[in-house]
GROMACS .gro file of C-alpha atoms in nm:
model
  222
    1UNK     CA    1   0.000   0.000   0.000
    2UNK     CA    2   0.165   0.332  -0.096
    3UNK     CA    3   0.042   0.651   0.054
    4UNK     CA    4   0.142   1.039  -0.038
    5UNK     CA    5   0.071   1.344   0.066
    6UNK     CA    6   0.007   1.561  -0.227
    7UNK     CA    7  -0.174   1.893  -0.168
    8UNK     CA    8  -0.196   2.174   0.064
    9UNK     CA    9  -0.378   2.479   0.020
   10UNK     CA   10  -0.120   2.733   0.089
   11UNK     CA   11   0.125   2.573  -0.129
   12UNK     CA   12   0.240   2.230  -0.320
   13UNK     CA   13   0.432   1.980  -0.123
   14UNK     CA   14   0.507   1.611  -0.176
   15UNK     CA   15   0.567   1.373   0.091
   16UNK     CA   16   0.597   1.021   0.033
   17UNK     CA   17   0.587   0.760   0.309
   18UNK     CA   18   0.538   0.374   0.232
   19UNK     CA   19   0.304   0.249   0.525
   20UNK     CA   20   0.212  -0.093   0.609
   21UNK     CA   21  -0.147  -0.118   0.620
   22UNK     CA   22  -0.160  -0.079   1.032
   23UNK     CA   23   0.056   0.228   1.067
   24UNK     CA   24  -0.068   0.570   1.147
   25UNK     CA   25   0.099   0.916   1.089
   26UNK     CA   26   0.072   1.268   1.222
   27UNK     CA   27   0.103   1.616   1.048
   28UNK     CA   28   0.007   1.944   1.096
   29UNK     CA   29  -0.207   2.209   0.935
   30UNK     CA   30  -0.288   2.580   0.981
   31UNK     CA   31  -0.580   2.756   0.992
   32UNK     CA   32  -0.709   2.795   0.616
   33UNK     CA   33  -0.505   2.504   0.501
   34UNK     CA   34  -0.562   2.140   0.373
   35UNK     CA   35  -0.407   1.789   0.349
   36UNK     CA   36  -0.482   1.573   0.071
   37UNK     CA   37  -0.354   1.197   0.046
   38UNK     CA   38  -0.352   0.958  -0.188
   39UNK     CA   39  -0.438   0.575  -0.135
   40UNK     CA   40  -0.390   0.304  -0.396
   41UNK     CA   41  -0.695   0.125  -0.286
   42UNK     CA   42  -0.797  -0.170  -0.529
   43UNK     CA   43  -1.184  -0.240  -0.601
   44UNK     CA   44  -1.446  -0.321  -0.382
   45UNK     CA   45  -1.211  -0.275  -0.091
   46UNK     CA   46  -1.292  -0.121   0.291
   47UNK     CA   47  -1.147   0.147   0.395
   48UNK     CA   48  -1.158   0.260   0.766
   49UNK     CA   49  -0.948   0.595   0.861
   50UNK     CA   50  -0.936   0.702   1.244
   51UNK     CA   51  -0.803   1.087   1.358
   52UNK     CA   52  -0.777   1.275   1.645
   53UNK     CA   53  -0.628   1.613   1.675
   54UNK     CA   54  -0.403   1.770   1.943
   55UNK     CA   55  -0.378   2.183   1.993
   56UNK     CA   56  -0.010   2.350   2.030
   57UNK     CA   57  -0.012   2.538   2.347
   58UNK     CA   58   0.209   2.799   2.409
   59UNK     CA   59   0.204   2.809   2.831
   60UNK     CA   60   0.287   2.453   2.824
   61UNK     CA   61   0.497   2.429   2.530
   62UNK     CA   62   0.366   2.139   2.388
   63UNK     CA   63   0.066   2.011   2.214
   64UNK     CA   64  -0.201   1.892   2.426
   65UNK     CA   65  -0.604   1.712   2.323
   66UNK     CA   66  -0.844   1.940   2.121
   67UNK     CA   67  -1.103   2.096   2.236
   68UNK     CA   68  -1.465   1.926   2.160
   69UNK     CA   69  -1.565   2.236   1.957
   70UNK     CA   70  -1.298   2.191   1.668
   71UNK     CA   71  -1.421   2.013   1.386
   72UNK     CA   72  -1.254   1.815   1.081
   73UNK     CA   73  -1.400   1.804   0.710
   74UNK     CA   74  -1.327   1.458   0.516
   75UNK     CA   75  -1.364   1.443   0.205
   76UNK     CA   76  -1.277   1.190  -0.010
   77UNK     CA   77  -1.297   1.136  -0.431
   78UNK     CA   78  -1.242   0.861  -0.620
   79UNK     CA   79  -0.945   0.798  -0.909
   80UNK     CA   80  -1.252   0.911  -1.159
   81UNK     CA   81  -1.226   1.301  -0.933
   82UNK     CA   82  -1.587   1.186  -0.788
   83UNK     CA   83  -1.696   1.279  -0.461
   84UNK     CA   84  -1.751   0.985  -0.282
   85UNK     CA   85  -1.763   1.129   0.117
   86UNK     CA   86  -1.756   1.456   0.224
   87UNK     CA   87  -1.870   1.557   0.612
   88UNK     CA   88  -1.759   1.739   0.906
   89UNK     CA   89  -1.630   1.541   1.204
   90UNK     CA   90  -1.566   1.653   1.565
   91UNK     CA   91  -1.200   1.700   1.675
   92UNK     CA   92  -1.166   1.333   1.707
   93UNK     CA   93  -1.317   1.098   1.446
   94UNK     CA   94  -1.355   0.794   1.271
   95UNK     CA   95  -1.498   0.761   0.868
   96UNK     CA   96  -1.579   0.477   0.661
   97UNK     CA   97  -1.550   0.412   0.258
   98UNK     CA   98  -1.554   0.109   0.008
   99UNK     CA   99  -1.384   0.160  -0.297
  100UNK     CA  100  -1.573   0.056  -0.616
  101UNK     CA  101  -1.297   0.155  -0.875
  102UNK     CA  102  -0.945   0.075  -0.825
  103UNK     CA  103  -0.670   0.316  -0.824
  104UNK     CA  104  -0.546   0.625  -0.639
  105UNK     CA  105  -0.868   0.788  -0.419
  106UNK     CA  106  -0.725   1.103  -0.278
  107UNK     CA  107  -0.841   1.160   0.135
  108UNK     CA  108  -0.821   1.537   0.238
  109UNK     CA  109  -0.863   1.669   0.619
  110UNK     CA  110  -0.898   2.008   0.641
  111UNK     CA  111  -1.028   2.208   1.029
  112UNK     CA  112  -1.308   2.358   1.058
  113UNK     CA  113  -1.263   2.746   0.982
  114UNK     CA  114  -1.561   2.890   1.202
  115UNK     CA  115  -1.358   2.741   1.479
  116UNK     CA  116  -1.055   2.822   1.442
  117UNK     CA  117  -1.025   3.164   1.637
  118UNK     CA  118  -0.960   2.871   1.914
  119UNK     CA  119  -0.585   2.846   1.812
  120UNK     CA  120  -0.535   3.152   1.633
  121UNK     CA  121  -0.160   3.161   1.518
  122UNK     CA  122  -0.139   2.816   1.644
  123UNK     CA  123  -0.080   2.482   1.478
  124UNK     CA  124  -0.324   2.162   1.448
  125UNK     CA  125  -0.112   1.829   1.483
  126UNK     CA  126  -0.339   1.542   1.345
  127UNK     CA  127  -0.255   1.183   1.430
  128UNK     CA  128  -0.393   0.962   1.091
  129UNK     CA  129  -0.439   0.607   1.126
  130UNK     CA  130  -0.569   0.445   0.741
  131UNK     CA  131  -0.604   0.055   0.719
  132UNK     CA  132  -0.734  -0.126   0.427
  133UNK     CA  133  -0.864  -0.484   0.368
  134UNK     CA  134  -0.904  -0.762   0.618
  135UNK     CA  135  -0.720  -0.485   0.829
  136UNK     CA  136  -1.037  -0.339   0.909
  137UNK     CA  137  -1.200  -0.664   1.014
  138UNK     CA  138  -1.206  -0.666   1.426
  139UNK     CA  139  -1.134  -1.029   1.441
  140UNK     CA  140  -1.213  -1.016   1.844
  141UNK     CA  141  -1.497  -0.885   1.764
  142UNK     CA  142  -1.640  -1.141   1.504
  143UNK     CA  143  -1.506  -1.420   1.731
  144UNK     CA  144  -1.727  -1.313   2.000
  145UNK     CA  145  -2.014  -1.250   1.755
  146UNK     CA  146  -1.997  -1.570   1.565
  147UNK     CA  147  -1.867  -1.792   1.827
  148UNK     CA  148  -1.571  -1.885   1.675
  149UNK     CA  149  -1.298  -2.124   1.799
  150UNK     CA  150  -0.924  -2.002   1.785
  151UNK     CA  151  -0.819  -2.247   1.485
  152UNK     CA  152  -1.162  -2.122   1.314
  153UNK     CA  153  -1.095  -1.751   1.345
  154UNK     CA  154  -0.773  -1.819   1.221
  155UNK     CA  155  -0.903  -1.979   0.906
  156UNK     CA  156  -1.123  -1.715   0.853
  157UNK     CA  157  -0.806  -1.433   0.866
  158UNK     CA  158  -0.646  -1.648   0.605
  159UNK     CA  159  -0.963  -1.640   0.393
  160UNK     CA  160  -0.934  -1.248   0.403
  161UNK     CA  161  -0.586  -1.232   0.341
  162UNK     CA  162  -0.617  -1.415   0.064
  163UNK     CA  163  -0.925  -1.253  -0.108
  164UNK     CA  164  -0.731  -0.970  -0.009
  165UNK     CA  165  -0.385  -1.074  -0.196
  166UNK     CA  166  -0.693  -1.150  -0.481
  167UNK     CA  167  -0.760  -0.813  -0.540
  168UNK     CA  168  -0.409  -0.648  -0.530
  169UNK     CA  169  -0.321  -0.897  -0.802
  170UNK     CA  170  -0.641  -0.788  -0.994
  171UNK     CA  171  -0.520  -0.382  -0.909
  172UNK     CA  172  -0.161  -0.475  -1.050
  173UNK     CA  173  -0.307  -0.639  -1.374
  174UNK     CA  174  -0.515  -0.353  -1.384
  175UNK     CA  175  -0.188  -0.116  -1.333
  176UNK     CA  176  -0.006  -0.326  -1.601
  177UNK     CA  177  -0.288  -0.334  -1.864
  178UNK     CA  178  -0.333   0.078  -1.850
  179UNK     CA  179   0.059   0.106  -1.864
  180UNK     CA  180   0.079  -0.096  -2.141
  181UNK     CA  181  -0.179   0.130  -2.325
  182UNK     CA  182   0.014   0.384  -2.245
  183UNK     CA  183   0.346   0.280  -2.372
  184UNK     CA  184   0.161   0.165  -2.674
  185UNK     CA  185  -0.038   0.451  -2.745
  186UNK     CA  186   0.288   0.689  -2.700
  187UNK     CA  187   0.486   0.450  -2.934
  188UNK     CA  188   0.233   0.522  -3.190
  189UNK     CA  189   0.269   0.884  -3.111
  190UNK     CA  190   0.659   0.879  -3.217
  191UNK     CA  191   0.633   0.673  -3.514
  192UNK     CA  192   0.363   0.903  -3.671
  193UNK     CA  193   0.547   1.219  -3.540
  194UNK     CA  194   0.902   1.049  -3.726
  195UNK     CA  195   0.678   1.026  -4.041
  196UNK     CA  196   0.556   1.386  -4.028
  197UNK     CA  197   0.918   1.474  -3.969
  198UNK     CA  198   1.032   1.271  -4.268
  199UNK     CA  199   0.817   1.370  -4.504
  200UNK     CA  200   0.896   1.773  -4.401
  201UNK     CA  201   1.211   1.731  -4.464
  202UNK     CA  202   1.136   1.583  -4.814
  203UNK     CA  203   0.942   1.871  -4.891
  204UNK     CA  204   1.162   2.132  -4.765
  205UNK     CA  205   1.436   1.967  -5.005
  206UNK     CA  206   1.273   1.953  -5.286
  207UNK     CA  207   1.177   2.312  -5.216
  208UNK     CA  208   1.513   2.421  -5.141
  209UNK     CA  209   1.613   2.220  -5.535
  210UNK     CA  210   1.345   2.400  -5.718
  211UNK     CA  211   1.438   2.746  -5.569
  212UNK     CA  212   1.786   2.695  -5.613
  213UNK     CA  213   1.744   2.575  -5.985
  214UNK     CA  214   1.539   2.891  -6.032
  215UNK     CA  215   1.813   3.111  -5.905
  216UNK     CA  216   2.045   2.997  -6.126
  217UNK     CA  217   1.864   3.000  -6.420
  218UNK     CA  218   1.738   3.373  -6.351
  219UNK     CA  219   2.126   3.458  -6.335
  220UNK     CA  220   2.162   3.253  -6.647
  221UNK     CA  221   2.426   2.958  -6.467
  222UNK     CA  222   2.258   2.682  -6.600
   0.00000   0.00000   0.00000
């Protein structure tokens, strides 16, 4: 799973940071800025991203739990640019997605501006935690539920790691297929581009004869 930060509002950076599906991160944000990600999330897949948000104070010189009045915006668009979530969260939060095209969906935080005057000057440190596939299956939970025996849940992880491992191979065939189109289609590009060339030069030759022979049979050389 490959994760970057790509956008911020009050200027371009790029961050890249290979995460294993469990890991979380933290950044920070101003006031009137925003953090997009992108995921390369294969189809039909569950996505399940956790936050919570920590203020910098100055008296105590570090940063310390948000208040319950700051809110987050998610919002969240597929690789075709189409909103598929977008809603406000409190300063801690959890949100929810399945994926129903493969390829990059980009995930943007940004805080909620009408609350801001809270840390005015300030920074926002945001702890992000983004797991994907069976890692979003609380297996304690579904033992519990389903009343399943150690060697049973275990089965059952290895049946969602493998449906899992299913559809990354189906993403990277998917990859490989549009790559190859592209290659293709660009290959295409320089031939026809070497035959425009070629046949300019042709022309501009046989220009350059004709004008030439015309030259020097106006000065009578030929």
């Amino acid at each position: 799973m490959e994760m970057k930060a790509v956008v911020s509002s009050t200027g371009l950076m790029l961050l890249f940071a290979w995460l294993s599906p469990s890991q979380a991160l933290y950044f920070h944000i101003g006031e009137t800025e925003k953090k997009c990600f992108i995921e390369e999330i294969p189809d039909e897949t569950m996505v399940i991203g956790r936050y919570r948000t920590q203020l910098w104070d100055k008296q105590a010189g570090s940063f310390l739990p948000s208040t319950p009045g700051l809110g987050m915006h998610v919002e969240i668009k597929d690789p075709d640019a189409k909103i598929i979530l977008s809603r406000q969260y409190g300063s801690d939060g959890r949100f929810t997605f399945t994926s129903h095209t493969p390829g990059e969906h980009q995930i943007c935080l940004h805080s909620n501006s009408t609350k801001m005057a809270l840390f005015t000057g300030g920074k926002l440190r945001v702890h992000l935690d983004i797991q994907v596939g069976e890692h979003t299956n609380n297996y304690p939970e579904i033992a519990a539920k389903d009343k399943l025996s150690e060697l049973q849940l275990r089965v059952r992880q290895l049946l969602d790691q493998v449906e899992q491992i299913q559809k990354e191979q189906n993403y990277q065939r998917y990859r490989e297929e549009r790559f190859r189109m592209t290659s293709e289609s660009t290959n295409q590009r320089v031939l026809w581009w070497s035959i425009a060339q070629t046949f300019i030069l042709i022309i501009t030759g046989i220009w350059q004869m004709r004008h030439l022979k015309s030259f020097f049979e106006a000065k009578k050389l030929v």
